[in-house]
Amino acid sequence: MTRFRALLFITLLGVANVAGWWWFNRPIPVELSFDEPFPSVSFAPFRRGQSPITKVFPPPEQIVEDMESLVGVTRGVRTYTSQEGMDVVPAVAGRLGLEVTHSAWLGRKAENNDLEVEALIRAANRHPDSIRRVIVGNEVLLRQDLTADQLAAHIRRVKAAVKQPVSYADVWAFWLKNPQLAQEVDFITIHILPYWEDEPVGVDGAAEYLVKIYRRVAEAFPGKPILIGEAGWPTRGRSRGPAVASMENGARFVRTLARVSRENGFDYNVVEAFDQPWKAQLEGTVGAYWGVVDAQRRVKFAMSGPVHPNPSWAWHGAIATILGAGAALVFLRRPERYAAAAGLAVTILAQLAATLVVWQAIHAQALAYDTPGDVWAWVRIALHATLAVVVVRAAGRSFRTDAAPVMAGWSERLMPLYAFSAICVTALLLFNGRYRDIPPADFLMPCVGVTAFALARMAVLSLSWRDAFAVGRLFGQPGPGGVAPIPGLAVGLMLSVVAAPMSEAWALARGEDFIQFHPAFSDQFPLLVRALWENAEMVTWTVMLAVMAIPFLAEWRRSER
């Protein structure tokens, strides 16, 4: 191959890579628009390193700064506690012209509950102009922290001591299960979160679902005012059935909520103002990404116009393209060693590997919410990048006309390590998957990268599929003992192919509301079957497991010959 052709391949593939980054991150049109401030947003301004779990709370100056940033975005805020630094909110809100739905956080500890209630009463009486209404407890019945009677006692105490309307907030279904509480409150506060339902609802069905649930509660409690206390959509995290967490869907849902509420006269509160990194500890990645503003205090999307999935795509694409071009140049600096097809294959693999590394790094860093998370993210990034280097190096050396020997060494253990990890992750998804991330991004290289390398081996080296894919021959010649317990990993991966979609059906089958609303198995069965394929992200993971099994099945077949 000539030097000109090598440079041409590198240039064309670089341009193609940049074009791919643009294509997959181009602005997505969202026709819905809304040009008014929200009535209210949930205000819990925890930044990175702050958490109610670790008792590190936002300082007053940060709370003031965050509230000032919401002027023009919302007409009010909803708090969740009357302590933990939030005692400054009513005064600041009064100065900024914001209304407050102030709250007392109730839990299992009676002493803390008393302090919360006392602080709420004190704030409500001290700031009657800014505190419009109060909420006593949030999802207490959902968490089973208190009984309905215990909760009612706290509500009565507050109601007797303040002039503002009093409520309790919980998922809509828990109001239907505890109708006696309606007589204790002035208005009913319901949470409608289609993403979190036992039977998740996709964003396309959100408008109909919001209206249906609101009317269902209104019919159960005629004459009672209703506040939609939480309604929102995550912008990152795992999918749940048809409910996909994404920037586009976050914008689409919030705009839908605003439009539907205006058309039907609903009072609502958007959950939430800011992303809260600490929530990932409880709910997985998705818990940290419910804000309309991210953790760095950047607005994620406007209320009209297209949505940008990744505003930093040009920077990410440039890094991937430069890394890919550099990796290709390492081997093609002496192009005479390669036939044209081999040189093209090396260039493609270099750009592909670089893109997969950058893509995985973006994902891994998004999942990190504290220092241990940062360390774990960089471990995964380093492992992924190492496999990318191994793949490109193996291609660069073995595709030469004077093919250099490629010794497996430690690199032979990378694929078994990834296979074992995939099996373990899938088992965790099966038995406890509600809040666990589905991990396709962390396995891009062992799936997509290695498969592309094996296909290139078939094309360039004229190998059979078995010889091209066999895990023991991918990166060199293994020692006499082989590379791993191949049959066990092959079987484990194939069992995981079955277990992955089953995890969706199993999670649905255990849902309390699902069982209550569909008590007969004849009603449950078609819904459980649909759950096997309804989550596109889980289907992708299932396919990836099957693809990752191929090198182990190929090696198993080779060893039996």
Coordinates of C-alpha atoms in Angstrom, one line a residue:
M1 CA 0.0 0.0 0.0
T2 CA 1.3 3.5 -0.9
R3 CA 1.7 6.3 1.6
F4 CA -0.9 8.4 -0.3
R5 CA -3.4 5.6 0.1
A6 CA -2.7 5.2 3.8
L7 CA -3.2 9.0 4.4
L8 CA -6.3 8.9 2.3
F9 CA -7.8 6.1 4.4
I10 CA -6.9 7.9 7.6
T11 CA -8.4 11.2 6.4
L12 CA -11.6 9.6 5.0
L13 CA -12.2 7.5 8.1
G14 CA -11.5 10.6 10.3
V15 CA -14.1 12.6 8.4
A16 CA -16.6 9.7 8.7
N17 CA -16.0 9.5 12.4
V18 CA -16.7 13.2 12.9
A19 CA -19.8 12.9 10.7
G20 CA -21.0 10.0 12.8
W21 CA -20.7 12.0 16.0
W22 CA -22.6 14.8 14.5
W23 CA -25.4 12.5 13.2
F24 CA -26.0 10.7 16.5
N25 CA -25.9 14.0 18.4
R26 CA -27.7 16.3 16.1
P27 CA -30.5 18.4 17.6
I28 CA -33.7 16.5 18.0
P29 CA -36.9 18.4 17.1
V30 CA -39.5 18.4 19.8
E31 CA -42.6 20.1 18.6
L32 CA -44.2 20.8 22.0
S33 CA -43.4 24.2 23.5
F34 CA -44.3 26.1 26.6
D35 CA -43.3 29.7 27.3
E36 CA -44.3 30.3 30.9
P37 CA -42.6 29.8 34.2
F38 CA -43.4 26.5 36.1
P39 CA -45.9 26.9 38.9
S40 CA -43.4 25.2 41.2
V41 CA -40.3 23.0 41.2
S42 CA -38.9 20.6 43.8
F43 CA -36.0 22.4 45.5
A44 CA -33.3 20.2 47.1
P45 CA -30.1 21.9 46.1
F46 CA -27.6 19.2 47.0
R47 CA -24.4 19.5 44.9
R48 CA -21.6 17.0 44.4
G49 CA -20.2 16.0 47.8
Q50 CA -23.4 17.0 49.6
S51 CA -26.0 14.4 50.8
P52 CA -28.6 14.0 53.5
I53 CA -27.1 10.5 54.0
T54 CA -23.7 11.9 55.0
K55 CA -25.2 15.0 56.8
V56 CA -23.4 17.4 54.5
F57 CA -25.9 20.0 53.7
P58 CA -25.9 23.0 51.3
P59 CA -24.7 26.2 53.1
P60 CA -27.0 29.3 53.1
E61 CA -25.0 31.2 50.5
Q62 CA -25.4 28.2 48.0
I63 CA -29.1 28.0 48.7
V64 CA -29.5 31.8 48.0
E65 CA -27.5 31.4 44.8
D66 CA -29.6 28.5 43.6
M67 CA -32.9 30.2 44.4
E68 CA -31.8 33.3 42.6
S69 CA -31.1 31.2 39.5
L70 CA -34.7 30.0 39.5
V71 CA -36.2 33.4 39.2
G72 CA -38.1 33.5 35.9
V73 CA -37.9 29.7 35.6
T74 CA -40.6 29.0 38.3
R75 CA -43.1 30.9 40.4
G76 CA -42.5 28.7 43.4
V77 CA -40.5 26.0 45.0
R78 CA -41.4 22.9 47.0
T79 CA -39.1 21.8 49.8
Y80 CA -38.9 18.4 51.5
T81 CA -37.6 19.3 54.9
S82 CA -37.9 22.3 57.2
Q83 CA -34.4 21.7 58.6
E84 CA -31.0 20.8 57.1
G85 CA -30.3 24.3 56.0
M86 CA -33.7 24.8 54.3
D87 CA -34.9 27.1 57.1
V88 CA -33.5 30.0 55.1
V89 CA -35.7 29.3 52.1
P90 CA -38.9 31.1 53.1
A91 CA -37.1 34.4 53.8
V92 CA -35.1 34.2 50.6
A93 CA -38.2 33.3 48.6
G94 CA -40.1 36.3 50.0
R95 CA -37.3 38.6 48.9
L96 CA -37.3 37.0 45.4
G97 CA -41.0 36.9 45.0
L98 CA -41.3 33.1 45.0
E99 CA -44.0 31.1 46.7
V100 CA -43.0 28.2 48.9
T101 CA -44.7 24.8 49.5
H102 CA -42.8 24.1 52.7
S103 CA -42.5 20.6 54.2
A104 CA -41.7 18.5 57.2
W105 CA -39.7 15.3 56.5
L106 CA -41.1 12.4 58.5
G107 CA -39.3 9.1 59.0
R108 CA -38.9 6.3 61.5
K109 CA -37.3 8.4 64.3
A110 CA -40.0 10.0 66.5
E111 CA -37.6 12.6 67.9
N112 CA -36.6 13.8 64.4
N113 CA -40.2 13.9 63.3
D114 CA -41.0 16.2 66.3
L115 CA -38.2 18.5 65.4
E116 CA -39.3 18.6 61.7
V117 CA -42.9 19.4 62.6
E118 CA -41.9 22.1 65.1
A119 CA -39.6 23.7 62.5
L120 CA -42.4 23.6 59.9
I121 CA -44.9 25.2 62.2
R122 CA -42.4 27.9 63.2
A123 CA -41.5 28.7 59.6
A124 CA -45.2 28.8 58.4
N125 CA -46.2 31.2 61.2
R126 CA -43.1 33.4 60.7
H127 CA -43.4 33.7 56.9
P128 CA -47.1 33.6 56.0
D129 CA -46.5 35.7 52.9
S130 CA -44.1 33.4 51.2
I131 CA -45.2 30.0 52.5
R132 CA -48.4 29.3 50.5
R133 CA -49.1 25.8 51.7
V134 CA -47.4 23.1 53.8
I135 CA -46.9 19.3 53.3
V136 CA -46.5 17.0 56.3
G137 CA -44.4 14.0 55.2
N138 CA -43.3 12.7 51.8
E139 CA -43.9 9.1 50.7
V140 CA -43.9 7.9 54.3
L141 CA -46.5 5.2 53.5
L142 CA -44.6 4.1 50.4
R143 CA -41.4 3.6 52.5
Q144 CA -43.5 2.1 55.4
D145 CA -41.8 4.5 57.9
L146 CA -45.1 5.3 59.7
T147 CA -48.6 3.9 59.8
A148 CA -51.5 5.9 58.4
D149 CA -52.7 6.7 62.0
Q150 CA -49.2 7.9 63.1
L151 CA -49.1 10.1 60.0
A152 CA -52.5 11.5 60.6
A153 CA -51.5 12.6 64.1
H154 CA -48.6 14.7 62.7
I155 CA -51.0 16.2 60.1
R156 CA -53.5 17.2 62.8
R157 CA -50.8 18.8 64.9
V158 CA -49.6 21.0 62.0
K159 CA -53.1 21.8 60.9
A160 CA -54.1 23.0 64.3
A161 CA -51.0 25.3 64.5
V162 CA -50.8 27.0 61.0
K163 CA -53.2 29.0 58.8
Q164 CA -51.9 27.6 55.5
P165 CA -53.6 24.7 53.7
V166 CA -52.0 21.4 54.9
S167 CA -51.4 18.2 52.9
Y168 CA -49.5 14.9 52.7
A169 CA -47.6 13.8 49.6
D170 CA -47.3 10.3 48.2
V171 CA -47.5 8.3 45.1
W172 CA -51.1 8.4 43.8
A173 CA -51.8 4.7 44.5
F174 CA -51.1 5.1 48.2
W175 CA -53.9 7.7 48.5
L176 CA -56.3 5.1 47.0
K177 CA -55.0 2.6 49.5
N178 CA -55.4 5.0 52.5
P179 CA -58.5 7.0 51.7
Q180 CA -59.1 7.9 55.3
L181 CA -56.2 10.4 55.1
A182 CA -58.2 12.6 52.8
Q183 CA -60.3 13.9 55.7
E184 CA -57.2 15.0 57.5
V185 CA -55.8 17.3 54.8
D186 CA -57.0 20.4 53.0
F187 CA -55.7 19.3 49.7
I188 CA -54.3 16.0 48.2
T189 CA -50.7 15.9 46.9
I190 CA -50.1 13.1 44.5
H191 CA -46.9 12.0 42.7
I192 CA -47.4 10.9 39.1
L193 CA -44.1 9.4 37.8
P194 CA -44.8 7.3 34.7
Y195 CA -41.2 6.2 34.6
W196 CA -41.3 4.6 38.1
E197 CA -44.7 2.9 37.8
D198 CA -44.7 -0.9 38.3
E199 CA -46.0 -0.9 34.7
P200 CA -43.8 1.9 33.3
V201 CA -45.3 4.2 30.8
G202 CA -43.4 5.6 27.8
V203 CA -43.1 9.3 27.2
D204 CA -45.5 9.0 24.2
G205 CA -48.3 7.9 26.6
A206 CA -47.5 10.4 29.3
A207 CA -50.2 13.0 28.4
E208 CA -53.0 10.4 28.5
Y209 CA -51.6 8.8 31.7
L210 CA -51.4 12.1 33.6
V211 CA -55.0 12.9 32.8
K212 CA -56.2 9.4 33.6
I213 CA -54.5 9.3 37.0
Y214 CA -55.5 12.8 38.0
R215 CA -59.2 12.0 37.2
R216 CA -59.0 8.7 39.0
V217 CA -57.9 10.4 42.2
A218 CA -60.4 13.2 41.7
E219 CA -63.2 10.7 41.4
A220 CA -62.1 8.9 44.5
F221 CA -62.0 12.2 46.5
P222 CA -64.7 14.5 45.0
G223 CA -64.4 18.1 46.0
K224 CA -60.8 17.8 47.3
P225 CA -58.2 20.1 45.6
I226 CA -55.4 18.1 44.1
L227 CA -51.7 19.1 43.6
I228 CA -49.5 17.0 41.4
G229 CA -46.6 17.2 43.8
E230 CA -44.1 15.4 41.7
A231 CA -44.1 14.8 38.0
G232 CA -40.9 14.6 35.9
W233 CA -38.6 12.4 33.8
P234 CA -35.0 11.4 34.1
T235 CA -32.5 12.5 31.4
R236 CA -30.0 9.7 32.0
G237 CA -30.0 6.2 33.4
R238 CA -31.5 2.8 32.7
S239 CA -34.6 2.2 30.7
R240 CA -37.7 0.7 32.4
G241 CA -39.8 -1.1 29.8
P242 CA -40.9 1.5 27.3
A243 CA -39.8 4.4 29.6
V244 CA -36.4 5.6 28.3
A245 CA -34.3 8.0 30.2
S246 CA -32.9 10.6 27.8
M247 CA -32.5 14.3 27.3
E248 CA -35.1 14.3 24.5
N249 CA -37.7 12.5 26.7
G250 CA -37.0 14.7 29.6
A251 CA -37.8 17.8 27.5
R252 CA -40.8 16.1 25.9
F253 CA -42.3 15.1 29.2
V254 CA -41.9 18.4 31.0
R255 CA -43.4 20.3 28.0
T256 CA -46.2 17.7 27.9
L257 CA -46.9 18.2 31.6
A258 CA -47.1 22.0 31.2
R259 CA -49.4 21.8 28.2
V260 CA -51.7 19.1 29.7
S261 CA -51.9 21.0 33.0
R262 CA -52.8 24.3 31.3
E263 CA -55.5 22.6 29.2
N264 CA -57.0 20.8 32.2
G265 CA -56.4 23.3 35.0
F266 CA -54.0 21.1 37.0
D267 CA -51.8 22.5 39.7
Y268 CA -48.4 20.8 39.5
N269 CA -44.8 20.8 40.7
V270 CA -41.9 19.6 38.5
V271 CA -39.5 17.2 40.0
E272 CA -37.0 18.6 40.1
A273 CA -35.0 21.9 39.9
F274 CA -31.5 20.5 40.0
D275 CA -29.8 17.1 39.4
Q276 CA -28.8 15.5 42.7
P277 CA -25.7 13.3 42.5
W278 CA -26.3 11.8 45.9
K279 CA -29.5 10.1 44.8
A280 CA -27.5 7.7 42.6
Q281 CA -26.5 5.9 45.8
L282 CA -30.2 5.0 46.4
E283 CA -31.7 4.7 42.9
G284 CA -28.8 4.1 40.6
T285 CA -27.7 6.5 37.9
V286 CA -31.2 7.5 37.0
G287 CA -31.9 8.9 40.5
A288 CA -29.3 11.6 40.0
Y289 CA -30.7 13.0 36.7
W290 CA -34.3 14.3 37.3
G291 CA -33.4 18.0 37.3
V292 CA -34.3 20.5 34.6
V293 CA -30.9 22.0 35.5
D294 CA -27.8 19.8 35.8
A295 CA -25.4 19.4 38.8
Q296 CA -23.1 22.1 37.3
R297 CA -26.1 24.5 37.2
R298 CA -26.5 24.4 33.4
V299 CA -30.0 24.4 32.0
K300 CA -30.5 21.0 30.2
F301 CA -33.0 22.1 27.6
A302 CA -35.3 25.0 26.7
M303 CA -39.1 24.8 26.8
S304 CA -39.3 25.2 23.1
G305 CA -37.3 24.3 20.1
P306 CA -35.0 21.3 19.5
V307 CA -33.1 19.4 22.2
H308 CA -29.4 18.8 22.1
P309 CA -28.6 15.2 23.3
N310 CA -24.9 16.0 23.9
P311 CA -23.9 19.7 23.6
S312 CA -20.2 18.6 23.9
W313 CA -20.4 16.2 20.9
A314 CA -17.8 18.2 18.8
W315 CA -15.2 18.0 21.6
H316 CA -15.8 14.3 22.2
G317 CA -15.8 13.6 18.4
A318 CA -12.5 15.5 18.0
I319 CA -10.9 13.5 20.8
A320 CA -12.1 10.2 19.3
T321 CA -11.0 11.1 15.8
I322 CA -7.5 12.3 16.8
L323 CA -7.0 9.2 18.9
G324 CA -8.1 6.9 16.1
A325 CA -5.9 8.7 13.5
G326 CA -2.9 8.6 15.8
A327 CA -3.4 4.9 16.5
A328 CA -3.6 4.2 12.8
L329 CA -0.5 6.2 12.0
V330 CA 1.5 4.2 14.5
F331 CA 1.2 1.2 12.2
L332 CA 0.7 2.8 8.8
R333 CA 3.8 4.9 9.1
R334 CA 5.3 2.1 7.0
P335 CA 2.4 1.5 4.6
E336 CA 4.4 -0.8 2.4
R337 CA 4.0 -3.5 5.0
Y338 CA 0.2 -3.6 4.4
A339 CA -2.0 -4.6 1.5
A340 CA -4.8 -2.1 0.8
A341 CA -7.5 -4.2 2.5
A342 CA -5.3 -4.7 5.6
G343 CA -4.4 -1.0 5.8
L344 CA -8.1 -0.1 5.5
A345 CA -9.0 -2.7 8.2
V346 CA -6.4 -1.3 10.6
T347 CA -7.7 2.3 10.1
I348 CA -11.3 1.3 10.6
L349 CA -10.5 -0.6 13.8
A350 CA -8.4 2.3 15.1
Q351 CA -11.2 4.8 14.6
L352 CA -13.8 2.4 15.9
A353 CA -11.8 1.5 19.1
A354 CA -11.1 5.2 19.8
T355 CA -14.8 6.1 19.4
L356 CA -15.9 3.2 21.7
V357 CA -13.3 4.3 24.3
V358 CA -14.5 7.9 24.4
W359 CA -18.2 6.8 24.4
Q360 CA -17.6 4.5 27.3
A361 CA -15.6 7.2 29.2
I362 CA -18.5 9.7 28.8
H363 CA -20.9 7.1 30.2
A364 CA -18.6 6.0 33.1
Q365 CA -17.9 9.5 34.3
A366 CA -21.7 10.3 34.2
L367 CA -22.2 7.5 36.6
A368 CA -19.7 8.8 39.1
Y369 CA -21.1 10.9 41.9
D370 CA -18.4 10.9 44.5
T371 CA -14.6 10.2 44.9
P372 CA -15.0 6.3 45.1
G373 CA -17.2 6.6 42.1
D374 CA -14.6 8.5 40.2
V375 CA -12.0 5.9 41.0
W376 CA -14.2 3.1 39.9
A377 CA -15.1 5.0 36.7
W378 CA -11.4 5.4 35.8
V379 CA -10.7 1.7 36.5
R380 CA -13.4 0.8 34.0
I381 CA -12.1 3.4 31.5
A382 CA -8.6 2.1 31.8
L383 CA -9.7 -1.5 31.3
H384 CA -11.8 -0.6 28.3
A385 CA -8.9 1.5 26.8
T386 CA -6.5 -1.4 27.4
L387 CA -8.6 -3.8 25.5
A388 CA -8.9 -1.2 22.7
V389 CA -5.1 -0.9 22.5
V390 CA -4.7 -4.7 22.5
V391 CA -7.2 -5.0 19.6
V392 CA -5.6 -2.3 17.5
R393 CA -2.1 -3.6 18.2
A394 CA -3.1 -7.2 17.3
A395 CA -4.6 -6.0 14.1
G396 CA -1.6 -3.8 13.2
R397 CA 0.9 -6.6 13.8
S398 CA -1.0 -9.6 12.4
F399 CA -2.4 -7.9 9.3
R400 CA 1.1 -7.0 7.9
T401 CA 2.4 -8.8 4.9
D402 CA 5.4 -9.8 7.1
A403 CA 3.1 -10.5 10.0
A404 CA 4.9 -10.1 13.3
P405 CA 4.2 -12.6 16.1
V406 CA 1.6 -11.5 18.6
M407 CA 2.0 -13.1 21.9
A408 CA -1.1 -13.3 24.1
G409 CA 0.5 -12.8 27.5
W410 CA -1.7 -11.1 30.0
S411 CA -4.0 -9.7 27.3
E412 CA -5.5 -13.2 26.9
R413 CA -7.2 -12.7 30.3
L414 CA -9.2 -9.6 29.3
M415 CA -12.0 -11.3 27.4
P416 CA -12.6 -13.9 30.2
L417 CA -12.6 -11.1 32.7
Y418 CA -15.2 -9.2 30.7
A419 CA -17.3 -12.4 30.2
F420 CA -17.3 -13.2 34.0
S421 CA -18.2 -9.6 34.7
A422 CA -21.1 -9.7 32.2
I423 CA -22.4 -12.9 33.8
C424 CA -22.3 -11.3 37.3
V425 CA -24.0 -8.1 36.2
T426 CA -26.8 -10.0 34.5
A427 CA -27.3 -12.1 37.6
L428 CA -27.6 -8.9 39.7
L429 CA -30.1 -7.5 37.2
L430 CA -32.2 -10.6 37.5
F431 CA -32.4 -10.7 41.2
N432 CA -32.3 -7.0 42.1
G433 CA -32.5 -4.9 39.0
R434 CA -35.0 -2.1 39.7
Y435 CA -32.2 0.5 40.4
R436 CA -29.3 -1.2 38.7
D437 CA -27.8 0.2 35.6
I438 CA -28.0 -1.8 32.4
P439 CA -24.3 -1.8 31.3
P440 CA -24.0 -1.9 27.5
A441 CA -21.5 1.1 27.4
D442 CA -18.9 -0.7 29.6
F443 CA -18.9 -3.7 27.3
L444 CA -18.6 -1.9 23.9
M445 CA -15.0 -3.0 23.2
P446 CA -15.4 -6.7 24.2
C447 CA -18.6 -6.8 22.1
V448 CA -18.4 -4.4 19.2
G449 CA -14.7 -3.9 19.1
V450 CA -13.7 -7.6 19.3
T451 CA -16.4 -8.6 16.9
A452 CA -15.2 -6.1 14.3
F453 CA -11.6 -7.4 14.8
A454 CA -12.7 -11.0 14.3
L455 CA -14.6 -10.1 11.2
A456 CA -11.5 -8.3 9.9
R457 CA -9.4 -11.4 10.6
M458 CA -11.8 -13.4 8.4
A459 CA -11.6 -10.8 5.6
V460 CA -7.8 -10.0 5.7
L461 CA -6.4 -13.4 6.8
S462 CA -9.0 -15.6 5.1
L463 CA -9.7 -17.5 8.4
S464 CA -12.8 -19.5 9.1
W465 CA -15.2 -18.0 11.6
R466 CA -14.1 -20.5 14.2
D467 CA -10.4 -19.6 13.9
A468 CA -11.1 -15.9 13.5
F469 CA -13.4 -15.6 16.6
A470 CA -11.8 -18.2 19.0
V471 CA -10.9 -16.3 22.1
G472 CA -7.8 -18.2 22.6
R473 CA -6.3 -17.1 19.3
L474 CA -7.6 -13.5 19.1
F475 CA -4.5 -11.8 20.5
G476 CA -1.8 -14.5 20.0
Q477 CA -1.1 -18.1 21.0
P478 CA -2.0 -19.0 24.5
G479 CA 0.0 -21.2 26.7
P480 CA -0.5 -25.0 27.2
G481 CA -3.2 -24.4 29.8
G482 CA -5.4 -22.3 27.6
V483 CA -6.9 -19.0 28.4
A484 CA -9.7 -19.8 30.8
P485 CA -12.5 -22.2 31.7
I486 CA -13.9 -21.7 28.3
P487 CA -17.0 -24.0 28.5
G488 CA -18.1 -22.5 31.8
L489 CA -17.9 -18.9 30.5
A490 CA -19.6 -19.9 27.2
V491 CA -22.5 -21.6 29.1
G492 CA -22.7 -18.7 31.6
L493 CA -23.0 -16.1 28.8
M494 CA -25.7 -18.1 27.0
L495 CA -27.6 -18.5 30.3
S496 CA -27.3 -14.8 30.7
V497 CA -28.9 -14.3 27.3
V498 CA -32.0 -15.9 28.8
A499 CA -31.7 -14.2 32.2
A500 CA -31.4 -10.7 30.9
P501 CA -34.9 -10.3 29.4
M502 CA -36.3 -12.4 32.2
S503 CA -35.1 -9.8 34.7
E504 CA -37.6 -7.4 33.2
A505 CA -40.5 -9.8 33.6
W506 CA -39.4 -10.8 37.0
A507 CA -39.3 -7.2 38.2
L508 CA -42.8 -6.6 36.9
A509 CA -44.2 -9.7 38.4
R510 CA -43.1 -8.6 41.9
G511 CA -44.6 -5.2 41.7
E512 CA -47.2 -4.6 44.4
D513 CA -49.4 -2.5 42.3
F514 CA -49.0 -4.9 39.3
I515 CA -50.3 -7.7 41.5
Q516 CA -53.2 -5.7 42.9
F517 CA -54.4 -4.4 39.5
H518 CA -53.9 -7.8 37.8
P519 CA -54.6 -10.5 40.4
A520 CA -55.3 -13.3 37.9
F521 CA -52.3 -15.0 36.2
S522 CA -54.2 -15.0 33.0
D523 CA -54.2 -11.2 33.0
Q524 CA -50.5 -11.1 34.1
F525 CA -49.1 -13.5 31.6
P526 CA -49.4 -11.4 28.4
L527 CA -48.0 -8.4 30.2
L528 CA -45.0 -10.5 31.5
V529 CA -44.4 -11.8 28.0
R530 CA -44.4 -8.2 26.6
A531 CA -41.9 -7.2 29.3
L532 CA -39.4 -9.6 27.8
W533 CA -38.9 -7.4 24.7
E534 CA -40.4 -4.0 25.6
N535 CA -37.1 -2.6 27.1
A536 CA -34.9 -1.7 24.1
E537 CA -31.9 -1.2 26.3
M538 CA -32.3 -4.6 27.8
V539 CA -32.8 -6.2 24.4
T540 CA -29.5 -4.5 23.3
W541 CA -27.7 -6.0 26.3
T542 CA -29.2 -9.4 25.5
V543 CA -27.8 -9.2 22.0
M544 CA -24.4 -8.1 23.3
L545 CA -24.3 -11.1 25.6
A546 CA -24.9 -13.4 22.7
V547 CA -22.3 -11.7 20.6
M548 CA -19.7 -11.8 23.5
A549 CA -20.4 -15.6 23.8
I550 CA -19.3 -16.2 20.2
P551 CA -15.5 -16.1 20.9
F552 CA -15.9 -18.6 23.7
L553 CA -18.2 -20.9 21.7
A554 CA -15.7 -20.8 18.9
E555 CA -12.8 -21.7 21.2
W556 CA -14.8 -24.5 22.7
R557 CA -15.5 -25.9 19.3
R558 CA -11.8 -25.6 18.3
S559 CA -10.7 -27.4 21.4
E560 CA -13.1 -30.4 20.6
R561 CA -11.7 -30.9 17.1

